[in-house]
Short mmCIF file of C-alpha atoms in Angstrom, two decimals:
data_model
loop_
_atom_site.label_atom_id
_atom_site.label_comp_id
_atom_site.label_asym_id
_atom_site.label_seq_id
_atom_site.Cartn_x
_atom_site.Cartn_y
_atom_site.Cartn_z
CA UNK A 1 0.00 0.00 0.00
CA UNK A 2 1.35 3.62 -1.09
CA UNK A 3 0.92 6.77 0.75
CA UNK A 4 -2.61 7.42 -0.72
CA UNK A 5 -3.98 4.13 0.47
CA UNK A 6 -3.12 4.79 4.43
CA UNK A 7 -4.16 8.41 4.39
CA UNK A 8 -7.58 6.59 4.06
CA UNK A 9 -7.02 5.09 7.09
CA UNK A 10 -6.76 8.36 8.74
CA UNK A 11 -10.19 10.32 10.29
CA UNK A 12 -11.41 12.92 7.61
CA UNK A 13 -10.07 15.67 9.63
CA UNK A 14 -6.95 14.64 9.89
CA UNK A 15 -6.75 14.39 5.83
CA UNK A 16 -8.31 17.22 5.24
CA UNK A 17 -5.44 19.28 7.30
CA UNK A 18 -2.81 17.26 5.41
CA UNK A 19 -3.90 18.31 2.24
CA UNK A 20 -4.10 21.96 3.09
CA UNK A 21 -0.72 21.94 5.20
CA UNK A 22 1.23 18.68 3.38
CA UNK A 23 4.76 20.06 5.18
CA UNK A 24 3.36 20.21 8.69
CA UNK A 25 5.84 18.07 10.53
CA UNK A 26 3.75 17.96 14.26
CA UNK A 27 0.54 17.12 12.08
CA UNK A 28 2.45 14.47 10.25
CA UNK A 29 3.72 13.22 13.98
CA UNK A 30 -0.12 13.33 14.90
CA UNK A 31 -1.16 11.29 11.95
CA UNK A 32 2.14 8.88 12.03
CA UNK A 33 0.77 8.48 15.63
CA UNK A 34 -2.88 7.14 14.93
CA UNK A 35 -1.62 5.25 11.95
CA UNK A 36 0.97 3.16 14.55
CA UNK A 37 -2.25 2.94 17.17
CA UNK A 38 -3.88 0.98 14.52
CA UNK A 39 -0.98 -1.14 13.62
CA UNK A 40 -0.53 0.19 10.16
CA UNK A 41 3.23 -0.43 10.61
CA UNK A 42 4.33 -0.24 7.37
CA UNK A 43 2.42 3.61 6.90
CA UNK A 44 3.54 5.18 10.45
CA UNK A 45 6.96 4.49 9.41
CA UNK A 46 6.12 6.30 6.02
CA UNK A 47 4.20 9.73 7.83
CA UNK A 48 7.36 9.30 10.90
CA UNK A 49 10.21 9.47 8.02
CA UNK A 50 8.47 12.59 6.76
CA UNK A 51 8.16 14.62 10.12
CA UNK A 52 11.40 14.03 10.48
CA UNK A 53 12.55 14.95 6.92
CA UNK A 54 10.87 18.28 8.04
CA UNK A 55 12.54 18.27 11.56
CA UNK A 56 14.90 15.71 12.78
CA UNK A 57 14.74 16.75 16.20
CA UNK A 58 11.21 15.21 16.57
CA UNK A 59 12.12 13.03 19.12
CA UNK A 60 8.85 11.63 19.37
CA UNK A 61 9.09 10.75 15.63
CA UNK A 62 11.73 8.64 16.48
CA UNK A 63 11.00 7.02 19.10
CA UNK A 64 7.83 6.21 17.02
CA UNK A 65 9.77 5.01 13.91
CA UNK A 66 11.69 3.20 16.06
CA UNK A 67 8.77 1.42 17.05
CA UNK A 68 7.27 1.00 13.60
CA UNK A 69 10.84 -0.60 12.70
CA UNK A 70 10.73 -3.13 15.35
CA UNK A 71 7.40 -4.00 14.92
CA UNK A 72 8.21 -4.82 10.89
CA UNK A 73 10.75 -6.88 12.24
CA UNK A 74 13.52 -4.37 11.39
CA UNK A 75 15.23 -4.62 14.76
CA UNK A 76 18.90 -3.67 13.44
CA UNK A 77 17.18 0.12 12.21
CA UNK A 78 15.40 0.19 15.53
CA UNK A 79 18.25 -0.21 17.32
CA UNK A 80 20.04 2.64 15.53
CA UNK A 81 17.75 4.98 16.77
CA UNK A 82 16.72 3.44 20.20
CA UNK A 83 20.55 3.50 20.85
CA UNK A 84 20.97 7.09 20.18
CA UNK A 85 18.21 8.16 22.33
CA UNK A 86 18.76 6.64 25.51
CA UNK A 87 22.50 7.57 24.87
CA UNK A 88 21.59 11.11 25.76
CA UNK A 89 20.17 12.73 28.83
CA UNK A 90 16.59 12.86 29.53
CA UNK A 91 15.60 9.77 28.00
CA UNK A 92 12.15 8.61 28.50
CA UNK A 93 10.81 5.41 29.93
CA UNK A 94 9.42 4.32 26.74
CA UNK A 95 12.59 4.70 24.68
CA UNK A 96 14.23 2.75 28.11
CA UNK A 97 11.04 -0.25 27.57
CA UNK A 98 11.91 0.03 23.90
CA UNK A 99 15.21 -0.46 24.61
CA UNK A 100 14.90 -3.00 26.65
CA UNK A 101 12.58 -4.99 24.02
CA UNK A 102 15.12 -4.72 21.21
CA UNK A 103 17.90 -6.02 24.06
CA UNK A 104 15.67 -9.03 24.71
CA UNK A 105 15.72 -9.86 21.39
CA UNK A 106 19.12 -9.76 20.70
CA UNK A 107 19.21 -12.05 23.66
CA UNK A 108 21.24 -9.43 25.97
CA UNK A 109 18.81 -10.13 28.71
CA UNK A 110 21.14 -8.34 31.33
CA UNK A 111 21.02 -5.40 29.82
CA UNK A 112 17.23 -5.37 28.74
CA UNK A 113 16.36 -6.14 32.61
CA UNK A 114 18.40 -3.19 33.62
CA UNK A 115 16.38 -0.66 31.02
CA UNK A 116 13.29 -2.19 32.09
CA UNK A 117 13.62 -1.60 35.62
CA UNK A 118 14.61 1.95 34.86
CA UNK A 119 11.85 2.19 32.49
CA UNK A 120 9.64 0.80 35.27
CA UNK A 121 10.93 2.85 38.01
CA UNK A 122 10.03 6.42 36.14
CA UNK A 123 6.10 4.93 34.68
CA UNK A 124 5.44 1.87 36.53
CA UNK A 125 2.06 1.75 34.27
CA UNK A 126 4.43 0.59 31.51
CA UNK A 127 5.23 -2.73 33.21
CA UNK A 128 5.26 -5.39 30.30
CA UNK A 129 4.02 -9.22 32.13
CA UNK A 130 5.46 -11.10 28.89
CA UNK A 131 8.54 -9.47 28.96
CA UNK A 132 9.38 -10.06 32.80
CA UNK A 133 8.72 -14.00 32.29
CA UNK A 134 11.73 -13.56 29.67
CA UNK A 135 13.94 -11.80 32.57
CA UNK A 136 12.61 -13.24 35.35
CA UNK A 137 16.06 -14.72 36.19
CA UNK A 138 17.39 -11.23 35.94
CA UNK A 139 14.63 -9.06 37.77
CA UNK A 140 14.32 -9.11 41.82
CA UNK A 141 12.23 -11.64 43.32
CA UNK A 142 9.02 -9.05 43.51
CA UNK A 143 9.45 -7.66 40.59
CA UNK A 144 9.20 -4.40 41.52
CA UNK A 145 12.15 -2.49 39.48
CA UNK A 146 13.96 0.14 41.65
CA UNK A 147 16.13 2.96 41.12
CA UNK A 148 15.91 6.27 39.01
CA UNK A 149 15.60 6.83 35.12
CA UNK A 150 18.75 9.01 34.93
CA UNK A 151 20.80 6.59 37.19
CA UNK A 152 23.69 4.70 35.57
CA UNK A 153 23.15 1.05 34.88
CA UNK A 154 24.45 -1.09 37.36
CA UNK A 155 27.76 -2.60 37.10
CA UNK A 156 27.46 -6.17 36.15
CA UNK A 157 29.28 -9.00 38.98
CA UNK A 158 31.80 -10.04 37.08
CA UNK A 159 34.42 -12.60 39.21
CA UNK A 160 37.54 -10.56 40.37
CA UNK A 161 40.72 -12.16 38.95
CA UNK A 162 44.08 -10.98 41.04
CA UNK A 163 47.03 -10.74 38.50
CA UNK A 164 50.02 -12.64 39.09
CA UNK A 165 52.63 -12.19 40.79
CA UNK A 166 55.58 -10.38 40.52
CA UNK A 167 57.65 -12.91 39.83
CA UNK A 168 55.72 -14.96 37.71
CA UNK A 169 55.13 -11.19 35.96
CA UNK A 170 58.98 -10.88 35.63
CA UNK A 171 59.05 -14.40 34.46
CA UNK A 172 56.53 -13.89 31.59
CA UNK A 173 58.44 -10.64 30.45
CA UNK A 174 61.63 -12.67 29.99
CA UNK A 175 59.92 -15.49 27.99
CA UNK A 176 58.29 -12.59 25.51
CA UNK A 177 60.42 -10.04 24.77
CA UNK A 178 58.67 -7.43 22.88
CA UNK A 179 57.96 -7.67 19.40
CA UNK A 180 60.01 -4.72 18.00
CA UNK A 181 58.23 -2.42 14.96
CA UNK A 182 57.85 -3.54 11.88
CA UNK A 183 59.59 -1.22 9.05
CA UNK A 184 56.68 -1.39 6.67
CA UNK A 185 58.04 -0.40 2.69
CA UNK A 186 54.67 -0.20 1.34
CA UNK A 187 54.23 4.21 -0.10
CA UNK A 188 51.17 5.84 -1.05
CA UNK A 189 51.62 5.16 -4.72
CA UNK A 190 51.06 1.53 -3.77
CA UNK A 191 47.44 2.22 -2.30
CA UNK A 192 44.51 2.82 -4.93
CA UNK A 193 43.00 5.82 -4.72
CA UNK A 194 41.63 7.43 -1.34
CA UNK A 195 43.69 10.66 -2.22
CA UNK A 196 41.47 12.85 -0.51
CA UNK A 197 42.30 10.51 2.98
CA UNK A 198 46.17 10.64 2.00
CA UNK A 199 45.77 14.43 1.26
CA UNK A 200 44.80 14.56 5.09
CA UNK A 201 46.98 12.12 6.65
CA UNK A 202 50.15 14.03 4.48
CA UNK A 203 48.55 16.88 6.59
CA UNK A 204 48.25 15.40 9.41
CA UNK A 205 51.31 13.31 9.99
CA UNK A 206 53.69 13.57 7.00
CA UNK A 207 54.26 16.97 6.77
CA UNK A 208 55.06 17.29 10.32
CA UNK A 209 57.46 14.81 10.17
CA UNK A 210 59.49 16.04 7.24
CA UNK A 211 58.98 20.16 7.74
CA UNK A 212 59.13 19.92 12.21
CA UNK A 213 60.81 23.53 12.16
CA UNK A 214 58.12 24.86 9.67
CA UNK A 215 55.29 23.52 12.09
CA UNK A 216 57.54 23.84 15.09
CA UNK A 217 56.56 27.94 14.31
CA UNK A 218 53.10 27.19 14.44
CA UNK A 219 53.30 25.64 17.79
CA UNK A 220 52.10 22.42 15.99
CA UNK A 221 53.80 19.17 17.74
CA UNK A 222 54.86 15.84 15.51
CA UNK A 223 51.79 13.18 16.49
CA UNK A 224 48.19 12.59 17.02
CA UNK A 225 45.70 11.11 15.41
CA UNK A 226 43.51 10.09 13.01
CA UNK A 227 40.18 7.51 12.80
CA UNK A 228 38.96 5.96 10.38
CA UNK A 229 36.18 4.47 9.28
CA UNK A 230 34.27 2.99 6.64
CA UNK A 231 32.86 -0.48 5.61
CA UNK A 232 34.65 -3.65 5.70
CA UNK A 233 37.54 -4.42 3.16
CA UNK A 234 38.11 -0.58 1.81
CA UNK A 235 42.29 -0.79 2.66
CA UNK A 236 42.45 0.62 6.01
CA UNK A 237 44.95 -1.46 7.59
CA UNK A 238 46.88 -0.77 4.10
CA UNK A 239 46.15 2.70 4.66
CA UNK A 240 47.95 2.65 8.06
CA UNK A 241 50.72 0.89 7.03
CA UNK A 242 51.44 2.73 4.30
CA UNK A 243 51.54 5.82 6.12
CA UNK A 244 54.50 4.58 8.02
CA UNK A 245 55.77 3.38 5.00
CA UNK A 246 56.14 7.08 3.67
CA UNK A 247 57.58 8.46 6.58
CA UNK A 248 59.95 5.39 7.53
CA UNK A 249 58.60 5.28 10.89
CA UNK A 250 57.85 1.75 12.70
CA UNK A 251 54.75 0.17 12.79
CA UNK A 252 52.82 -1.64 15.44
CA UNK A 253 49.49 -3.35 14.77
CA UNK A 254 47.17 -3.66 17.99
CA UNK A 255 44.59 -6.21 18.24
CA UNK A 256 42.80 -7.14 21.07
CA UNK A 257 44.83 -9.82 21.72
CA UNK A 258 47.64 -7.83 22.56
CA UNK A 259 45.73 -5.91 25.21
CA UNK A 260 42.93 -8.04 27.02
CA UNK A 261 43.78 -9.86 29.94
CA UNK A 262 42.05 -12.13 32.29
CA UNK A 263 43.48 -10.61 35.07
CA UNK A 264 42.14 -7.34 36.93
CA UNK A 265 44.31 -3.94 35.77
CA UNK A 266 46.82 -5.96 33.48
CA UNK A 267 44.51 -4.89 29.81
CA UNK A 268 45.80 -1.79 31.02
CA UNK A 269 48.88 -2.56 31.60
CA UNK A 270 49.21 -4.23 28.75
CA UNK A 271 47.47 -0.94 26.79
CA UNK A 272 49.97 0.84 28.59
CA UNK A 273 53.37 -0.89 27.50
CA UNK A 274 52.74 -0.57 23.52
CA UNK A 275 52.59 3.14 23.96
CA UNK A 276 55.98 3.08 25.64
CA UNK A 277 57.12 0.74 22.94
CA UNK A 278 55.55 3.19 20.42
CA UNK A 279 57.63 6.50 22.81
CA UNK A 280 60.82 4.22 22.67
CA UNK A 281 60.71 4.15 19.00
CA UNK A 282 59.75 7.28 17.63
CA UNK A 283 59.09 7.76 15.33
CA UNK A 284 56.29 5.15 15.17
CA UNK A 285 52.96 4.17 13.98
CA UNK A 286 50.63 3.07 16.42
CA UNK A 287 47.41 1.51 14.74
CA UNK A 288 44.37 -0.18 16.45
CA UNK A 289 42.20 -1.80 14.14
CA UNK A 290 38.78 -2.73 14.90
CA UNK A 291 39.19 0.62 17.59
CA UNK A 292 35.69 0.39 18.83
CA UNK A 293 36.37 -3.07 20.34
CA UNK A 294 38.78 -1.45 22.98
CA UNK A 295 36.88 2.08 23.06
CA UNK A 296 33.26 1.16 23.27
CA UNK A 297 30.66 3.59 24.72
CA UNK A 298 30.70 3.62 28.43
CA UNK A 299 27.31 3.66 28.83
CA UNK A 300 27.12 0.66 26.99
CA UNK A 301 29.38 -1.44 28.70
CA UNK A 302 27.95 -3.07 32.27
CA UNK A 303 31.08 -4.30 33.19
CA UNK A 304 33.57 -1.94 35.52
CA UNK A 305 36.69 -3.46 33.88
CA UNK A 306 35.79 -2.15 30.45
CA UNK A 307 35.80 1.33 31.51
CA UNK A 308 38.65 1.11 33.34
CA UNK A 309 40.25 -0.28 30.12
CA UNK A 310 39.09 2.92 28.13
CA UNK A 311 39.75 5.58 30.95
CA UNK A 312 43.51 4.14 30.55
CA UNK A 313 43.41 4.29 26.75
CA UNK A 314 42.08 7.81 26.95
CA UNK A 315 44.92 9.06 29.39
CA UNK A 316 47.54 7.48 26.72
CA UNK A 317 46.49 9.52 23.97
CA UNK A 318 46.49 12.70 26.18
CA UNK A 319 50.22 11.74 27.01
CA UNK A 320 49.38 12.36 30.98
CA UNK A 321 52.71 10.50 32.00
CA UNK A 322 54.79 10.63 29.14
CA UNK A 323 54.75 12.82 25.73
CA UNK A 324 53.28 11.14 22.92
CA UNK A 325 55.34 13.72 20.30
CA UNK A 326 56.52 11.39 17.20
CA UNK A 327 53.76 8.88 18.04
CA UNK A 328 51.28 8.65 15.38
CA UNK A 329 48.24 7.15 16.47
CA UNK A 330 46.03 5.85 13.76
CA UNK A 331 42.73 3.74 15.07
CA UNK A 332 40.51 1.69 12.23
CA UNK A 333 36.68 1.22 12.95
CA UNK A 334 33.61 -0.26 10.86
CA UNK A 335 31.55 1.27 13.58
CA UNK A 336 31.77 4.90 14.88
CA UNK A 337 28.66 4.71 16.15
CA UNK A 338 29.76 2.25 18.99
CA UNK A 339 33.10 4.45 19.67
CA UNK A 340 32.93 6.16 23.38
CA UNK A 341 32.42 9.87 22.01
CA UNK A 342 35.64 11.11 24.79
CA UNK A 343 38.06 9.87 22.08
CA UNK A 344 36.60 12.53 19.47
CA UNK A 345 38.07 14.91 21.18
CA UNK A 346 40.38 18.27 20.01
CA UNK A 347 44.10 15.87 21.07
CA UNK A 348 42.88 12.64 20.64
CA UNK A 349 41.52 11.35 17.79
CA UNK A 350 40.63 15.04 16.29
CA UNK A 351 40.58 14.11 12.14
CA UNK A 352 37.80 11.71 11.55
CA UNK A 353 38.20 10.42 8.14
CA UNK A 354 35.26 8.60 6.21
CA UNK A 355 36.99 5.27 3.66
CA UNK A 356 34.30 4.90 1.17
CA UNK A 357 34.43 2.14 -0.85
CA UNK A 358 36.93 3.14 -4.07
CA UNK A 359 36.00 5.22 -7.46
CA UNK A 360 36.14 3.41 -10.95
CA UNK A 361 39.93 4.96 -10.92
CA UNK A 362 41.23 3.76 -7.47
CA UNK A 363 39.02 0.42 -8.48
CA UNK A 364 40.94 0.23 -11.81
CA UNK A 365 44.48 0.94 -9.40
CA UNK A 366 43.62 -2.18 -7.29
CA UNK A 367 43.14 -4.27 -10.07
CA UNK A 368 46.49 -3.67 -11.56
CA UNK A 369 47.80 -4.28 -8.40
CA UNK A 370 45.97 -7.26 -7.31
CA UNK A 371 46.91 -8.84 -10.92
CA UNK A 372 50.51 -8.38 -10.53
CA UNK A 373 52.64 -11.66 -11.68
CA UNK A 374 49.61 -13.22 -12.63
CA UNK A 375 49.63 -14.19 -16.79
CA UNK A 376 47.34 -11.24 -17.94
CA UNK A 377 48.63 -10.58 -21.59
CA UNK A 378 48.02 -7.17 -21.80
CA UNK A 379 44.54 -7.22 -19.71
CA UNK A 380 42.62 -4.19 -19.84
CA UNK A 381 40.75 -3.55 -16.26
CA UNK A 382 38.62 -0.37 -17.23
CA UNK A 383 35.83 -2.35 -18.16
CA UNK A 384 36.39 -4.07 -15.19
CA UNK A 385 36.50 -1.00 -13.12
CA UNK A 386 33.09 -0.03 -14.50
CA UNK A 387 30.83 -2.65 -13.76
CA UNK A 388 32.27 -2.75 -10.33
CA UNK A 389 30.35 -0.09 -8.41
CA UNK A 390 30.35 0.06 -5.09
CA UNK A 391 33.01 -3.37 -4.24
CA UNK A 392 35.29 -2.61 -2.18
CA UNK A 393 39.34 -3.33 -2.08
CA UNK A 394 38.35 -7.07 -0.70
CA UNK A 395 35.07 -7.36 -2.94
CA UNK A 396 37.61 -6.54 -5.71
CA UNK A 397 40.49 -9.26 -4.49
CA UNK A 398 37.96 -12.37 -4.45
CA UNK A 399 36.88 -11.63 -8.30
CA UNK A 400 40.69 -11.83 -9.15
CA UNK A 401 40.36 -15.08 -7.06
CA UNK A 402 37.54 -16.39 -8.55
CA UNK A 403 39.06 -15.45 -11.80
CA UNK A 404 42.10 -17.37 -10.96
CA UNK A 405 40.10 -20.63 -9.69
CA UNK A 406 38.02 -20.72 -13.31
CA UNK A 407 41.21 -20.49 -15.04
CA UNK A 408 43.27 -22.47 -13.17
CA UNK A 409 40.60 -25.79 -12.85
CA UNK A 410 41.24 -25.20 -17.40
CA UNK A 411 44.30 -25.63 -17.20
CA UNK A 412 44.09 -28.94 -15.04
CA UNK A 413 42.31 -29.98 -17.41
CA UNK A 414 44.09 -28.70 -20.54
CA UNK A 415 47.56 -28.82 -19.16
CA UNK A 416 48.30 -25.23 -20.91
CA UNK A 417 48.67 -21.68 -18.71
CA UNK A 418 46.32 -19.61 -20.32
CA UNK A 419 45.73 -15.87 -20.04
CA UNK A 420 43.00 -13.87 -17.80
CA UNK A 421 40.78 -11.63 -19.63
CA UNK A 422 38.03 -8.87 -18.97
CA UNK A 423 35.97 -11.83 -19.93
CA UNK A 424 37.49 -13.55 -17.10
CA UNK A 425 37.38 -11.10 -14.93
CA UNK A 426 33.40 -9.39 -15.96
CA UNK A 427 32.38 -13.26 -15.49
CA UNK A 428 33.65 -13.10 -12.01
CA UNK A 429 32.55 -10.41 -10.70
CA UNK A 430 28.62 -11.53 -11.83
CA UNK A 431 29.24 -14.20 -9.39
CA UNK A 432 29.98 -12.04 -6.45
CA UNK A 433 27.85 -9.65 -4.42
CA UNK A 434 29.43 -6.35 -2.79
CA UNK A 435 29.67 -6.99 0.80
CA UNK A 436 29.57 -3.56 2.18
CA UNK A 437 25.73 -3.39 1.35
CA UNK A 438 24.60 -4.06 4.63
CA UNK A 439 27.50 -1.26 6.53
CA UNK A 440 25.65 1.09 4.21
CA UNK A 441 22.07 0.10 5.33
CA UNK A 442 23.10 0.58 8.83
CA UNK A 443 25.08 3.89 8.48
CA UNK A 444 22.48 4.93 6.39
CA UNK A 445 20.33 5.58 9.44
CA UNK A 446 22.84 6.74 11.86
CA UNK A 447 23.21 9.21 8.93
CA UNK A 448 19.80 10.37 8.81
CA UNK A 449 18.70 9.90 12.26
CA UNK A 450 21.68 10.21 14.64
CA UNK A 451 23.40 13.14 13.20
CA UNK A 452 23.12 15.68 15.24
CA UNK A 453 26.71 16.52 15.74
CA UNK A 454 27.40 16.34 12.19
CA UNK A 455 29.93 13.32 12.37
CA UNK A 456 28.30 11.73 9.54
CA UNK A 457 28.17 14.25 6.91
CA UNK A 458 30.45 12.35 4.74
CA UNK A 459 28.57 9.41 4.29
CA UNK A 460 25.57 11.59 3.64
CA UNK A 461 27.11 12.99 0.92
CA UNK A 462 28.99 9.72 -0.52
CA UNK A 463 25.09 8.10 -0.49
CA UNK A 464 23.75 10.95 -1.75
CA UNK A 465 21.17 11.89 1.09
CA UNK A 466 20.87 15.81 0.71
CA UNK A 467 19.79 15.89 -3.00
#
């Protein structure tokens, strides 16, 4: 059903003002409203998007898209905007009960028991019978939810874990030494296209490094850092690394596995040691890939130790104990959203840099790249690079693989070496779906519904949002 089919749902009145005044966003609420009273789903999320189209700072339009999402199913949009509401102060108890619904499905039952309680505690009228047999084993024994709507969530028990000791500490150290920096030889020139994210990295970190006395006059220091994000596959890591690359600095890859720990206060520790590795050889790269693992949103997180882990990651990077100049922090992320907003700011990670996936040039780039020392015989990838839209780097790699696989099970078979083609290639790439699809889908509505401080702008503009 269109438009015009559920504005026949709506009382006469209530047309009649929406043909005269088509653009009023708090009638459109009103009528988005009634149209999710009757369960018309699929129409109050049509008459929501459009208040908010008018005015995005409708909150009740969200919350009531939200709700039109969820009940569709759509749980992964709700949860966009559910997140960014109660993530701000003054949240409601039905975007806390909404909250706590989505949480319950994603089977975080913890967490949805703690958002229903709070939603409770402000409007007990909203209690929910079906959805406290689902928590019961989570919700006190009455069932009577305490506290106060603008309280934190309570820490989760979590078992307390003494670290070793000293000895067996000094012991460990001995055993593994630390891995020293890797001298990556990977340039710029090697990485396909993203000039506008070398432009600001040159900028950023380059420049500094090769003209200190010129920025030395400006009172700019030599270090910081840069985020970035994007969707999966899109050449961050080969970003990072070729950053140091052009500078000739060292390079040290975090994971997680380098800094979680079993034991209480040695993550941070741990965190704590690679950023004197990094001060010991300046100058150095310091990149943390999958950032938002290590720096999630504090009020997300339940558990004590994780914010102890990000208060000590967020006193590294403003150099409390020891000076961070010639470090060069670079952090990786597929979701910003989920990033603890303290590390936006001016010092810390202060250039936020969007990786879309690359243009038909950068895509043509890869492809010469990826098809190094493979038999080619003069292959032209332009055509390639054309019917390639939106693939990223990786998208881009497994059609040279699945090139290579066709043409390598003929020559089993023929016992000759034969050439790839655009043939090859074109034929490939019909076989394999972009992957970054679904990043989009979600960023799409952080874009348009959780952009208040403007963070993503760029991905408005790459998808084309404003026109």
């Amino acid at each position: 059903m269109d438009e015009t089919g559920y504005m026949a749902l709506l009382p006469e009145g209530i047309r009649e003002a929406l043909r005269l005044s088509p653009d009023n966003a708090p009638l459109l609420l009103h009528a988005a409203d009634l149209l999710l009273k009757a369960k018309e789903w699929a129409g109050a999320e049509a008459f929501f998007r459009r208040a908010l189209a008018l005015d995005n700072r409708l909150d009740g339009a969200r919350l009531g898209l939200a709700t039109a999402f969820f009940s569709q199913g759509k749980a992964g949009a709700a949860l966009v905007l559910i997140e960014d509401m109660v993530g701000r102060p003054g949240a409601t108890p039905e975007m806390l009960l909404l909250h706590a619904r989505l949480a319950f499905h994603s089977g975080e039952k913890r967490l949805a028991a703690t958002q229903y309680q709070r939603a409770c505690s402000a409007k007990p009228a909203l209690r929910d019978t079906s959805l406290e047999r689902g928590l019961v084993e989570f919700l006190p024994a009455e069932a009577s939810p305490t506290g106060h709507p603008d309280a934190a969530p309570p820490a989760e028990s979590e078992p307390i874990l003494f670290s070793p000791s000293a000895e067996s500490e000094a012991e460990e150290e001995q055993a593994r030494p630390p891995v020293p920096p890797e001298r990556p030889r990977l340039k710029f020139d090697e990485v396909g296209g993203m000039e506008t994210v070398k432009q600001e990295i040159r900028l950023k970190i380059i420049l500094p490094l090769q003209q200190p006395e010129l920025f030395k006059a400006y009172g700019k220091k030599v270090g910081g850092g840069i985020l970035l994000y994007g969707p999966p596959g899109c050449g961050k890591t080969h970003l990072a690394r070729a950053t140091a690359g052009e500078v000739n600095a060292g390079f040290l890859s975090v994971g997680l596995n380098d800094v979680l720990d079993m034991w209480v206060g040695q993550s941070e520790k741990n965190l704590h040691g690679l950023f004197e590795q990094a001060r010991a050889n300046k100058p150095c790269v310091l990149f943390f890939d999958e950032v938002d693992a290590l720096g999630a949103n504090r009020t997300d997180l339940l558990k004590s130790s994780g914010r102890q882990i990000i208060n000590q990651f967020l006193a590294e990077l403003d150099g409390v104990q020891s000076s961070n100049e010639g470090v060069l922090i670079l952090a990786a992320t597929n979701a910003p959203w989920h990033l603890d907003p303290a590390f936006r700011r001016p010092g810390r990670f202060d250039r936020i840099l969007f990786v879309p996936p690359p243009d038909e040039a950068a895509r043509a780039a890869i492809l010469k790249v990826l098809l190094r020392g493979k038999p080619t015989d003069s292959l032209d990838v332009a055509p390639v690079a054309r019917k390639t839209d939106g693939f990223s780097g990786a998208d881009l790699k497994a059609i040279v693989d699945l090139a290579v696989e066709a043409k390598l099970s003929d020559a089993l078979q023929s016992g000759r070496v034969e050439p790839l083609t655009e043939k090859d290639l074109l034929s490939a790439a019909k076989r394999h779906k972009p992957s970054v699809r679904d990043w989009f889908e979600t960023a799409r509505n952080y874009a348009l519904y959780a952009n208040q401080s403007g963070l993503y702008d760029e991905i408005r503009t790459y998808l084309k949002l404003d026109r």
